[in-house]
C-alpha positions as a Markdown table, in Angstrom:
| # | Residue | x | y | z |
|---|---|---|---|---|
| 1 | Unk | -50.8 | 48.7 | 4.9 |
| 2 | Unk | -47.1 | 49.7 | 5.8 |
| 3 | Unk | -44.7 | 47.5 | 8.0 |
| 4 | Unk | -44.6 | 48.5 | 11.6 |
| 5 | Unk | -40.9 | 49.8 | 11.9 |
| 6 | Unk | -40.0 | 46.7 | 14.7 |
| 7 | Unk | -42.1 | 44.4 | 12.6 |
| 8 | Unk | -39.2 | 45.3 | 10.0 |
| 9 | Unk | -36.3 | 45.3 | 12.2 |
| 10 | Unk | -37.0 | 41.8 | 13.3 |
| 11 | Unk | -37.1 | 40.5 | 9.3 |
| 12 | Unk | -33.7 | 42.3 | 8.8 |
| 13 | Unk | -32.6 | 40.6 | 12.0 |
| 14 | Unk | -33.4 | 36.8 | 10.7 |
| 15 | Unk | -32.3 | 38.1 | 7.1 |
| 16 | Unk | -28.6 | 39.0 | 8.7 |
| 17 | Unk | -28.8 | 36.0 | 11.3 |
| 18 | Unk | -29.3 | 33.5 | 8.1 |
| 19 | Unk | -26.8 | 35.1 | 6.1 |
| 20 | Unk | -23.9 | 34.3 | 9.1 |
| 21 | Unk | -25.4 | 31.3 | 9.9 |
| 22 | Unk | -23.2 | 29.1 | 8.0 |
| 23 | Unk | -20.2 | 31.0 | 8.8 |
| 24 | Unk | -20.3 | 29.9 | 12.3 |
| 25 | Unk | -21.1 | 26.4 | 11.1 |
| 26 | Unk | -18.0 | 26.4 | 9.7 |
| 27 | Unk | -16.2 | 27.7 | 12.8 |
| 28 | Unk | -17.6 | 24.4 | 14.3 |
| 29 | Unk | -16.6 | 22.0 | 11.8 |
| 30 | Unk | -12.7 | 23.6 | 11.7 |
| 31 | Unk | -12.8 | 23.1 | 15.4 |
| 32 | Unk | -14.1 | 19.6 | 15.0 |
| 33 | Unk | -11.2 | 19.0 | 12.4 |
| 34 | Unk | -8.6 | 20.1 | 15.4 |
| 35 | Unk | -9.6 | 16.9 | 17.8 |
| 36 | Unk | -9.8 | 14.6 | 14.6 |
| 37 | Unk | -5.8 | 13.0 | 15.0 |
| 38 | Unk | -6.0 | 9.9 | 15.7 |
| 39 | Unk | -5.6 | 10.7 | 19.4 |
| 40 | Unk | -6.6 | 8.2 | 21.8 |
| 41 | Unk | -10.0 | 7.7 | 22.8 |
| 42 | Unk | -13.0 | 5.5 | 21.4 |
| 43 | Unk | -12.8 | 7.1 | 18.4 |
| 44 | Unk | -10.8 | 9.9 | 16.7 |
| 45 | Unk | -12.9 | 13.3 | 17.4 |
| 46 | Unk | -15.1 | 11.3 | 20.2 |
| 47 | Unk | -16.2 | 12.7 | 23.4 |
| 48 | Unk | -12.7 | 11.3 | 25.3 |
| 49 | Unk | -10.5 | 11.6 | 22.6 |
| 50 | Unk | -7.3 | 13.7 | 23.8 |
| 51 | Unk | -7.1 | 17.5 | 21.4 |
| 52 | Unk | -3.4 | 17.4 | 19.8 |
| 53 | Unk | -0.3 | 18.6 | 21.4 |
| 54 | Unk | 1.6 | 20.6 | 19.5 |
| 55 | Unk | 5.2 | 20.2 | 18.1 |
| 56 | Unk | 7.4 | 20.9 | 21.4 |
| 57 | Unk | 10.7 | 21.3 | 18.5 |
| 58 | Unk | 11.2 | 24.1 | 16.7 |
| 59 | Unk | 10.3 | 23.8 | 13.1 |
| 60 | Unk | 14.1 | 24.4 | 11.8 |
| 61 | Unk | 15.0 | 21.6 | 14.0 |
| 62 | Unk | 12.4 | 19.6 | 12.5 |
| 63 | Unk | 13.3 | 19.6 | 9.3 |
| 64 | Unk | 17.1 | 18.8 | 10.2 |
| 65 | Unk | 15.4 | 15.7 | 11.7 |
| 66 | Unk | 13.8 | 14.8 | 8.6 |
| 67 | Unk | 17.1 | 14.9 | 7.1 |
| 68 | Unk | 18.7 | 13.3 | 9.2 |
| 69 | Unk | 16.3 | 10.3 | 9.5 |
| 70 | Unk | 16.6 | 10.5 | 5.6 |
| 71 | Unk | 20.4 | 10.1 | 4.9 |
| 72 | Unk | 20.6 | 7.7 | 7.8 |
| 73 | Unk | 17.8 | 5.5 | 6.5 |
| 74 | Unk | 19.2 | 4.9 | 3.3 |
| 75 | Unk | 21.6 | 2.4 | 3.6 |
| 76 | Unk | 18.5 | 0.6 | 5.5 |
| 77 | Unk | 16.5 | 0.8 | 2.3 |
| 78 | Unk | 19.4 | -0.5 | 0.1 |
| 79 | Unk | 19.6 | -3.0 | 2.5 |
| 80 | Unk | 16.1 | -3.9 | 1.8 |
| 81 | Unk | 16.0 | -3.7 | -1.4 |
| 82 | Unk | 18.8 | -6.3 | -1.9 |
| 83 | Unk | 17.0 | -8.5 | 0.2 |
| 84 | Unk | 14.3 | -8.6 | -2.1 |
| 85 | Unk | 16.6 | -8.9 | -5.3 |
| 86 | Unk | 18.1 | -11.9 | -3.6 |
| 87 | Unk | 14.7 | -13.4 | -3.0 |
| 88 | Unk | 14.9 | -13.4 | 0.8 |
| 89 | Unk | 12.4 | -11.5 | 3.2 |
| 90 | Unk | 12.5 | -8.0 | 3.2 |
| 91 | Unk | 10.8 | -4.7 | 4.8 |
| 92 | Unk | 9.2 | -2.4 | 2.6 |
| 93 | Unk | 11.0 | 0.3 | 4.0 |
| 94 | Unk | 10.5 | 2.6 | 1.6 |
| 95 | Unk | 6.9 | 3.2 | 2.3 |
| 96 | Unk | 7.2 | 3.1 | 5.9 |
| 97 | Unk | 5.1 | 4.8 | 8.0 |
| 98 | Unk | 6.8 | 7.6 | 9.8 |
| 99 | Unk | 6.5 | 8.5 | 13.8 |
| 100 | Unk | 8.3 | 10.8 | 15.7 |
| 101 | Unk | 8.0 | 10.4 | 19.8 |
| 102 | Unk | 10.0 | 13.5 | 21.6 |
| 103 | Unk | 11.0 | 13.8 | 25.2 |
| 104 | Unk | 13.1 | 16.2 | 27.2 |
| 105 | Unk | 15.7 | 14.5 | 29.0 |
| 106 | Unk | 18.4 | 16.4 | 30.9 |
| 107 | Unk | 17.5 | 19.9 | 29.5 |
| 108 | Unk | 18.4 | 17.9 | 26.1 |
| 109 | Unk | 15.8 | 17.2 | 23.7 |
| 110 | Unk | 15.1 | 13.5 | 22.6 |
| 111 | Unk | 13.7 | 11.7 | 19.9 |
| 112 | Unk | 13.1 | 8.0 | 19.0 |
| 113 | Unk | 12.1 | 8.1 | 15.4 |
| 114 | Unk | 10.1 | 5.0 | 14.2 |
| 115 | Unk | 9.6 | 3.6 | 10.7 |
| 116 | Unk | 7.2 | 1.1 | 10.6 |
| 117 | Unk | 6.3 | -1.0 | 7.9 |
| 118 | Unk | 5.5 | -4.5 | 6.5 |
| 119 | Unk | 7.4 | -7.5 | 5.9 |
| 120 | Unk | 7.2 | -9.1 | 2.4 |
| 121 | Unk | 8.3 | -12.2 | 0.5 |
| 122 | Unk | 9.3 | -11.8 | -2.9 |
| 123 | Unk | 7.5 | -12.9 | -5.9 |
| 124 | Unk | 9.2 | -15.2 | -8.2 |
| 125 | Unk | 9.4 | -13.4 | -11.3 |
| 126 | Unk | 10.8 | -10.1 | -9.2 |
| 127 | Unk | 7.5 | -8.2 | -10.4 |
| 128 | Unk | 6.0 | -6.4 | -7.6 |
| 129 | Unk | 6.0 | -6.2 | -4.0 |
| 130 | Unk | 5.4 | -9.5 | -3.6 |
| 131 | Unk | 3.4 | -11.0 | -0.6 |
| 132 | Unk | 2.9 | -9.9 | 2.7 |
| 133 | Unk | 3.9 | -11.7 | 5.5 |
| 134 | Unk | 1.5 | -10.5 | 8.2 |
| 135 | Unk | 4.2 | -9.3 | 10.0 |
| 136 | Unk | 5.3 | -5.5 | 10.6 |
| 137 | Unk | 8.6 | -4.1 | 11.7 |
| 138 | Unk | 9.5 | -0.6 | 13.1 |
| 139 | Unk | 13.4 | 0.5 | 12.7 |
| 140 | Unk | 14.1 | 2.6 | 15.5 |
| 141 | Unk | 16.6 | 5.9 | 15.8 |
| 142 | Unk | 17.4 | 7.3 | 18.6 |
| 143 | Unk | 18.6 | 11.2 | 18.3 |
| 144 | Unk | 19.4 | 14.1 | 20.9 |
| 145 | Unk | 19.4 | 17.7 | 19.5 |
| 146 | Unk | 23.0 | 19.1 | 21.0 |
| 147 | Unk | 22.9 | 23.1 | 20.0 |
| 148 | Unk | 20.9 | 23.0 | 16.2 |
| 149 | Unk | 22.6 | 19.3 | 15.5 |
| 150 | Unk | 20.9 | 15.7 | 15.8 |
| 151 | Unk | 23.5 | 13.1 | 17.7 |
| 152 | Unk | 22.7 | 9.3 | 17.5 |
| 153 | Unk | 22.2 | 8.0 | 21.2 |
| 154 | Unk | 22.2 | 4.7 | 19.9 |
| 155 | Unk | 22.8 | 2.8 | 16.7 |
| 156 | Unk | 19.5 | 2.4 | 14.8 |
| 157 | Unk | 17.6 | -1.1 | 15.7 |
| 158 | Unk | 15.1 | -3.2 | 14.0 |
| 159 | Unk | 11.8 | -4.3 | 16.4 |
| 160 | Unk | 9.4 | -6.5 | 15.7 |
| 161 | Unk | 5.8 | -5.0 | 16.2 |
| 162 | Unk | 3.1 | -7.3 | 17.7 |
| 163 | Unk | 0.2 | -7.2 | 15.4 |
| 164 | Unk | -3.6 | -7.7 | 16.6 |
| 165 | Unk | -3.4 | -11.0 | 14.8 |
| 166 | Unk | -1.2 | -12.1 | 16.5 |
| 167 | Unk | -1.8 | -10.8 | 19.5 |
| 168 | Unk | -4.8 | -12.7 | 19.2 |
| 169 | Unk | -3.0 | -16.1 | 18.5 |
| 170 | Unk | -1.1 | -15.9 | 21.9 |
| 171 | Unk | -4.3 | -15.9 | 24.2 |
């Protein structure tokens, strides 16, 4: 007995449908990925959380940023680094966490760029990163992009973060 021709139609139908199937699964797991930043909301991806803006700053401008942020941070890091040589409290600079929160103020672009990171005491013997203090710090620049240049606003600053622990400790 033969195949009735739309009895045959139909089986190429859920042969093709199956085939692109996971495609479009795909297409749904990408967009997924898009929400997934860490934007507010109960969790990152969740029902409230916020999709991600993008970059207002042009990427050439970006990257002058990063440069920027760079050479000025250095003397910061040797800073650091002395501190620890000396054996006195220091920030681990060097694997600070990097944050970048632009504004548009008078037709100027502004920036305050943060690097956070945590505060260590030395070990004895020099070995190592030594051990944490619990605290975290966040060295704060302040730039304004005049024409394709970044100015300082402000000298550079070093901020104490409140932590959750100790946010905790003052209730």
């Amino acid at each position: 007995m033969a195949a009735k021709p739309c009895t045959a139609l139909v089986v190429a139908g859920l042969i093709v449908a199956a085939i692109l199937a996971p495609n479009s699964a795909r297409a749904i797991e990408v967009k997924k990925d898009l929400y997934k930043n860490g934007a507010p909301g109960p969790s990152a991806g969740g029902p409230n959380a916020a999709p991600a803006k993008a970059n207002p700053i042009p990427k050439a401008q970006q990257a002058a940023l990063n440069d920027t942020v760079a050479n000025e941070s250095e003397s910061y890091l040797d800073d650091e680094s002395e501190k620890k040589a000396s054996g006195k409290t220091y920030v681990d600079i060097e694997h600070a966490r990097p944050m970048y929160l632009p504004t548009m103020k008078e037709g100027h672009w502004t920036v305050l760029a943060k690097l956070q990171a945590a505060e260590y005491t030395p070990s004895k013997t020099g070995e190592g990163k030594g051990r944490a203090t619990g605290k975290q710090k966040v060295l704060v620049f302040n730039y304004r992009l005049d024409g394709s240049k970044w100015t300082e606003v402000e000298p550079p600053k070093w901020e104490d973060v409140e932590t959750k622990g100790a946010a905790a400790a003052h209730k």
